[in-house]
mmCIF file with all atom_site columns, C-alpha atoms in Angstrom:
data_model
loop_
_atom_site.group_PDB
_atom_site.id
_atom_site.type_symbol
_atom_site.label_atom_id
_atom_site.label_alt_id
_atom_site.label_comp_id
_atom_site.label_asym_id
_atom_site.label_entity_id
_atom_site.label_seq_id
_atom_site.pdbx_PDB_ins_code
_atom_site.Cartn_x
_atom_site.Cartn_y
_atom_site.Cartn_z
_atom_site.occupancy
_atom_site.B_iso_or_equiv
_atom_site.pdbx_formal_charge
_atom_site.auth_seq_id
_atom_site.auth_comp_id
_atom_site.auth_asym_id
_atom_site.auth_atom_id
_atom_site.pdbx_PDB_model_num
ATOM 1   C CA . MET A 1 1   ? 18.825  8.213   -12.164 1.00 0.00 ? 844 MET A CA 1
ATOM 2   C CA . THR A 1 2   ? 22.573  7.749   -12.851 1.00 0.00 ? 845 THR A CA 1
ATOM 3   C CA . SER A 1 3   ? 23.488  11.424  -12.457 1.00 0.00 ? 846 SER A CA 1
ATOM 4   C CA . THR A 1 4   ? 22.238  14.449  -10.519 1.00 0.00 ? 847 THR A CA 1
ATOM 5   C CA . GLY A 1 5   ? 23.842  16.599  -13.187 1.00 0.00 ? 848 GLY A CA 1
ATOM 6   C CA . LYS A 1 6   ? 20.527  15.856  -15.191 1.00 0.00 ? 849 LYS A CA 1
ATOM 7   C CA . VAL A 1 7   ? 18.616  17.468  -12.469 1.00 0.00 ? 850 VAL A CA 1
ATOM 8   C CA . GLY A 1 8   ? 19.672  21.012  -12.667 1.00 0.00 ? 851 GLY A CA 1
ATOM 9   C CA . ALA A 1 9   ? 20.748  23.483  -10.102 1.00 0.00 ? 852 ALA A CA 1
ATOM 10  C CA . ALA A 1 10  ? 17.770  23.518  -8.089  1.00 0.00 ? 853 ALA A CA 1
ATOM 11  C CA . PHE A 1 11  ? 17.844  20.282  -6.236  1.00 0.00 ? 854 PHE A CA 1
ATOM 12  C CA . LYS A 1 12  ? 18.469  19.219  -2.620  1.00 0.00 ? 855 LYS A CA 1
ATOM 13  C CA . LEU A 1 13  ? 19.290  15.929  -1.034  1.00 0.00 ? 856 LEU A CA 1
ATOM 14  C CA . MET A 1 14  ? 17.059  15.668  2.069   1.00 0.00 ? 857 MET A CA 1
ATOM 15  C CA . LYS A 1 15  ? 18.368  12.543  3.798   1.00 0.00 ? 858 LYS A CA 1
ATOM 16  C CA . VAL A 1 16  ? 19.893  9.118   3.326   1.00 0.00 ? 859 VAL A CA 1
ATOM 17  C CA . ALA A 1 17  ? 18.679  5.834   4.954   1.00 0.00 ? 860 ALA A CA 1
ATOM 18  C CA . GLY A 1 18  ? 19.867  2.203   4.812   1.00 0.00 ? 861 GLY A CA 1
ATOM 19  C CA . ALA A 1 19  ? 17.952  -1.080  5.212   1.00 0.00 ? 862 ALA A CA 1
ATOM 20  C CA . TYR A 1 20  ? 19.033  -4.764  4.771   1.00 0.00 ? 863 TYR A CA 1
ATOM 21  C CA . TRP A 1 21  ? 17.274  -6.594  1.955   1.00 0.00 ? 864 TRP A CA 1
ATOM 22  C CA . ARG A 1 22  ? 14.113  -8.276  3.606   1.00 0.00 ? 865 ARG A CA 1
ATOM 23  C CA . GLY A 1 23  ? 15.376  -7.214  7.009   1.00 0.00 ? 866 GLY A CA 1
ATOM 24  C CA . ASP A 1 24  ? 18.170  -9.816  7.000   1.00 0.00 ? 867 ASP A CA 1
ATOM 25  C CA . SER A 1 25  ? 21.291  -8.383  8.388   1.00 0.00 ? 868 SER A CA 1
ATOM 26  C CA . ASN A 1 26  ? 23.291  -11.180 6.629   1.00 0.00 ? 869 ASN A CA 1
ATOM 27  C CA . ARG A 1 27  ? 22.464  -9.623  3.313   1.00 0.00 ? 870 ARG A CA 1
ATOM 28  C CA . GLU A 1 28  ? 23.907  -6.586  1.640   1.00 0.00 ? 871 GLU A CA 1
ATOM 29  C CA . MET A 1 29  ? 22.727  -3.193  2.898   1.00 0.00 ? 872 MET A CA 1
ATOM 30  C CA . LEU A 1 30  ? 20.546  -1.096  0.519   1.00 0.00 ? 873 LEU A CA 1
ATOM 31  C CA . SER A 1 31  ? 20.608  2.721   0.337   1.00 0.00 ? 874 SER A CA 1
ATOM 32  C CA . ARG A 1 32  ? 17.767  5.078   -0.034  1.00 0.00 ? 875 ARG A CA 1
ATOM 33  C CA . ILE A 1 33  ? 18.568  8.636   -1.003  1.00 0.00 ? 876 ILE A CA 1
ATOM 34  C CA . TYR A 1 34  ? 15.632  11.189  -0.521  1.00 0.00 ? 877 TYR A CA 1
ATOM 35  C CA . GLY A 1 35  ? 15.696  14.351  -2.531  1.00 0.00 ? 878 GLY A CA 1
ATOM 36  C CA . THR A 1 36  ? 13.686  17.051  -4.182  1.00 0.00 ? 879 THR A CA 1
ATOM 37  C CA . ALA A 1 37  ? 13.973  19.187  -7.314  1.00 0.00 ? 880 ALA A CA 1
ATOM 38  C CA . PHE A 1 38  ? 12.348  22.205  -8.717  1.00 0.00 ? 881 PHE A CA 1
ATOM 39  C CA . ALA A 1 39  ? 12.485  24.102  -11.958 1.00 0.00 ? 882 ALA A CA 1
ATOM 40  C CA . LYS A 1 40  ? 13.728  27.267  -10.194 1.00 0.00 ? 883 LYS A CA 1
ATOM 41  C CA . GLN A 1 41  ? 15.834  27.914  -7.350  1.00 0.00 ? 884 GLN A CA 1
ATOM 42  C CA . GLU A 1 42  ? 13.412  30.348  -5.724  1.00 0.00 ? 885 GLU A CA 1
ATOM 43  C CA . GLU A 1 43  ? 10.757  27.532  -5.764  1.00 0.00 ? 886 GLU A CA 1
ATOM 44  C CA . LEU A 1 44  ? 13.251  25.161  -3.864  1.00 0.00 ? 887 LEU A CA 1
ATOM 45  C CA . ASP A 1 45  ? 14.061  27.908  -1.381  1.00 0.00 ? 888 ASP A CA 1
ATOM 46  C CA . ALA A 1 46  ? 10.239  28.494  -0.717  1.00 0.00 ? 889 ALA A CA 1
ATOM 47  C CA . TYR A 1 47  ? 9.677   24.747  -0.316  1.00 0.00 ? 890 TYR A CA 1
ATOM 48  C CA . LEU A 1 48  ? 12.695  24.526  2.231   1.00 0.00 ? 891 LEU A CA 1
ATOM 49  C CA . LYS A 1 49  ? 11.403  27.371  4.215   1.00 0.00 ? 892 LYS A CA 1
ATOM 50  C CA . GLN A 1 50  ? 8.007   25.799  4.273   1.00 0.00 ? 893 GLN A CA 1
ATOM 51  C CA . ILE A 1 51  ? 9.385   22.443  5.545   1.00 0.00 ? 894 ILE A CA 1
ATOM 52  C CA . GLU A 1 52  ? 11.433  24.162  8.253   1.00 0.00 ? 895 GLU A CA 1
ATOM 53  C CA . GLU A 1 53  ? 8.176   26.191  9.490   1.00 0.00 ? 896 GLU A CA 1
ATOM 54  C CA . ALA A 1 54  ? 6.352   22.933  9.477   1.00 0.00 ? 897 ALA A CA 1
ATOM 55  C CA . ARG A 1 55  ? 9.026   21.327  11.479  1.00 0.00 ? 898 ARG A CA 1
ATOM 56  C CA . SER A 1 56  ? 9.050   24.059  14.109  1.00 0.00 ? 899 SER A CA 1
ATOM 57  C CA . ALA A 1 57  ? 5.291   23.615  14.588  1.00 0.00 ? 900 ALA A CA 1
ATOM 58  C CA . THR A 1 58  ? 5.012   19.937  14.881  1.00 0.00 ? 901 THR A CA 1
ATOM 59  C CA . THR A 1 59  ? 1.760   18.089  15.645  1.00 0.00 ? 902 THR A CA 1
ATOM 60  C CA . ALA A 1 60  ? 3.238   17.173  19.266  1.00 0.00 ? 903 ALA A CA 1
ATOM 61  C CA . ASN A 1 61  ? 3.691   20.922  20.118  1.00 0.00 ? 904 ASN A CA 1
ATOM 62  C CA . SER A 1 62  ? 0.365   21.847  18.779  1.00 0.00 ? 905 SER A CA 1
ATOM 63  C CA . VAL A 1 63  ? -1.466  19.035  20.713  1.00 0.00 ? 906 VAL A CA 1
ATOM 64  C CA . ALA A 1 64  ? 0.441   19.895  23.750  1.00 0.00 ? 907 ALA A CA 1
ATOM 65  C CA . ARG A 1 65  ? -0.779  23.535  23.627  1.00 0.00 ? 908 ARG A CA 1
ATOM 66  C CA . TRP A 1 66  ? -4.365  22.568  23.857  1.00 0.00 ? 909 TRP A CA 1
ATOM 67  C CA . THR A 1 67  ? -4.049  19.636  26.214  1.00 0.00 ? 910 THR A CA 1
ATOM 68  C CA . PHE A 1 68  ? -2.006  20.838  29.105  1.00 0.00 ? 911 PHE A CA 1
ATOM 69  C CA . HIS A 1 69  ? 1.020   22.944  30.291  1.00 0.00 ? 912 HIS A CA 1
ATOM 70  C CA . PHE A 1 70  ? 3.516   23.167  33.114  1.00 0.00 ? 913 PHE A CA 1
ATOM 71  C CA . GLN A 1 71  ? 4.433   26.201  35.223  1.00 0.00 ? 914 GLN A CA 1
ATOM 72  C CA . GLU A 1 72  ? 7.655   27.088  36.828  1.00 0.00 ? 915 GLU A CA 1
ATOM 73  C CA . GLU A 1 73  ? 5.948   27.845  40.237  1.00 0.00 ? 916 GLU A CA 1
ATOM 74  C CA . ALA A 1 74  ? 4.640   24.261  40.562  1.00 0.00 ? 917 ALA A CA 1
ATOM 75  C CA . PRO A 1 75  ? 7.313   21.948  39.025  1.00 0.00 ? 918 PRO A CA 1
ATOM 76  C CA . GLY A 1 76  ? 5.819   18.552  38.092  1.00 0.00 ? 919 GLY A CA 1
ATOM 77  C CA . SER A 1 77  ? 2.253   19.713  38.220  1.00 0.00 ? 920 SER A CA 1
ATOM 78  C CA . VAL A 1 78  ? 0.147   19.423  35.189  1.00 0.00 ? 921 VAL A CA 1
ATOM 79  C CA . PHE A 1 79  ? -2.281  22.258  34.433  1.00 0.00 ? 922 PHE A CA 1
ATOM 80  C CA . TRP A 1 80  ? -4.928  20.645  32.139  1.00 0.00 ? 923 TRP A CA 1
ATOM 81  C CA . HIS A 1 81  ? -6.839  22.620  29.525  1.00 0.00 ? 924 HIS A CA 1
ATOM 82  C CA . PRO A 1 82  ? -10.425 21.681  28.926  1.00 0.00 ? 925 PRO A CA 1
ATOM 83  C CA . LYS A 1 83  ? -9.855  19.487  25.887  1.00 0.00 ? 926 LYS A CA 1
ATOM 84  C CA . GLY A 1 84  ? -6.787  17.752  27.674  1.00 0.00 ? 927 GLY A CA 1
ATOM 85  C CA . TRP A 1 85  ? -8.815  16.993  30.623  1.00 0.00 ? 928 TRP A CA 1
ATOM 86  C CA . ALA A 1 86  ? -11.631 15.432  28.727  1.00 0.00 ? 929 ALA A CA 1
ATOM 87  C CA . LEU A 1 87  ? -9.048  13.385  26.789  1.00 0.00 ? 930 LEU A CA 1
ATOM 88  C CA . PHE A 1 88  ? -7.437  12.306  29.985  1.00 0.00 ? 931 PHE A CA 1
ATOM 89  C CA . GLN A 1 89  ? -10.680 11.200  31.491  1.00 0.00 ? 932 GLN A CA 1
ATOM 90  C CA . ALA A 1 90  ? -11.518 9.344   28.430  1.00 0.00 ? 933 ALA A CA 1
ATOM 91  C CA . LEU A 1 91  ? -8.281  7.502   28.331  1.00 0.00 ? 934 LEU A CA 1
ATOM 92  C CA . GLU A 1 92  ? -7.839  6.903   32.181  1.00 0.00 ? 935 GLU A CA 1
ATOM 93  C CA . PRO A 1 93  ? -10.366 3.912   32.373  1.00 0.00 ? 936 PRO A CA 1
ATOM 94  C CA . ILE A 1 94  ? -8.694  2.196   29.552  1.00 0.00 ? 937 ILE A CA 1
ATOM 95  C CA . SER A 1 95  ? -5.404  2.622   31.323  1.00 0.00 ? 938 SER A CA 1
ATOM 96  C CA . ALA A 1 96  ? -6.667  1.514   34.632  1.00 0.00 ? 939 ALA A CA 1
ATOM 97  C CA . ALA A 1 97  ? -8.101  -1.648  33.107  1.00 0.00 ? 940 ALA A CA 1
ATOM 98  C CA . ALA A 1 98  ? -4.771  -2.411  31.514  1.00 0.00 ? 941 ALA A CA 1
ATOM 99  C CA . ARG A 1 99  ? -2.857  -1.899  34.600  1.00 0.00 ? 942 ARG A CA 1
ATOM 100 C CA . THR A 1 100 ? -5.205  -4.425  36.700  1.00 0.00 ? 943 THR A CA 1
ATOM 101 C CA . ARG A 1 101 ? -4.974  -7.227  34.121  1.00 0.00 ? 944 ARG A CA 1
ATOM 102 C CA . PRO A 1 102 ? -2.615  -9.966  34.796  1.00 0.00 ? 945 PRO A CA 1
ATOM 103 C CA . ALA A 1 103 ? 0.555   -9.582  32.893  1.00 0.00 ? 946 ALA A CA 1
ATOM 104 C CA . SER A 1 104 ? 0.204   -12.957 31.197  1.00 0.00 ? 947 SER A CA 1
ATOM 105 C CA . SER A 1 105 ? -2.995  -11.501 29.284  1.00 0.00 ? 948 SER A CA 1
ATOM 106 C CA . ARG A 1 106 ? -1.340  -8.330  28.006  1.00 0.00 ? 949 ARG A CA 1
#
């Protein structure tokens, strides 16, 4: 698109990113511009609110809620929840095997 004037008033640029063509830093940098547009400003506002709510409840936070927690009374101690403890027990043998292998085979 040559001009954002054709989009209308209900649009927002979300982020900008750059990359070198085919990952070669000797080449010219290319730009990506991420944006979104809606027919009405109310729809855009609702979308932005939804995105912000999703950001505040990230997957990492929700996983941490059901796997473990920390308490001020015991700094550094992990208090495992049942599903988190099951996950830890399933991953521990894999981690132990990786630690005991020689570095050359990792």
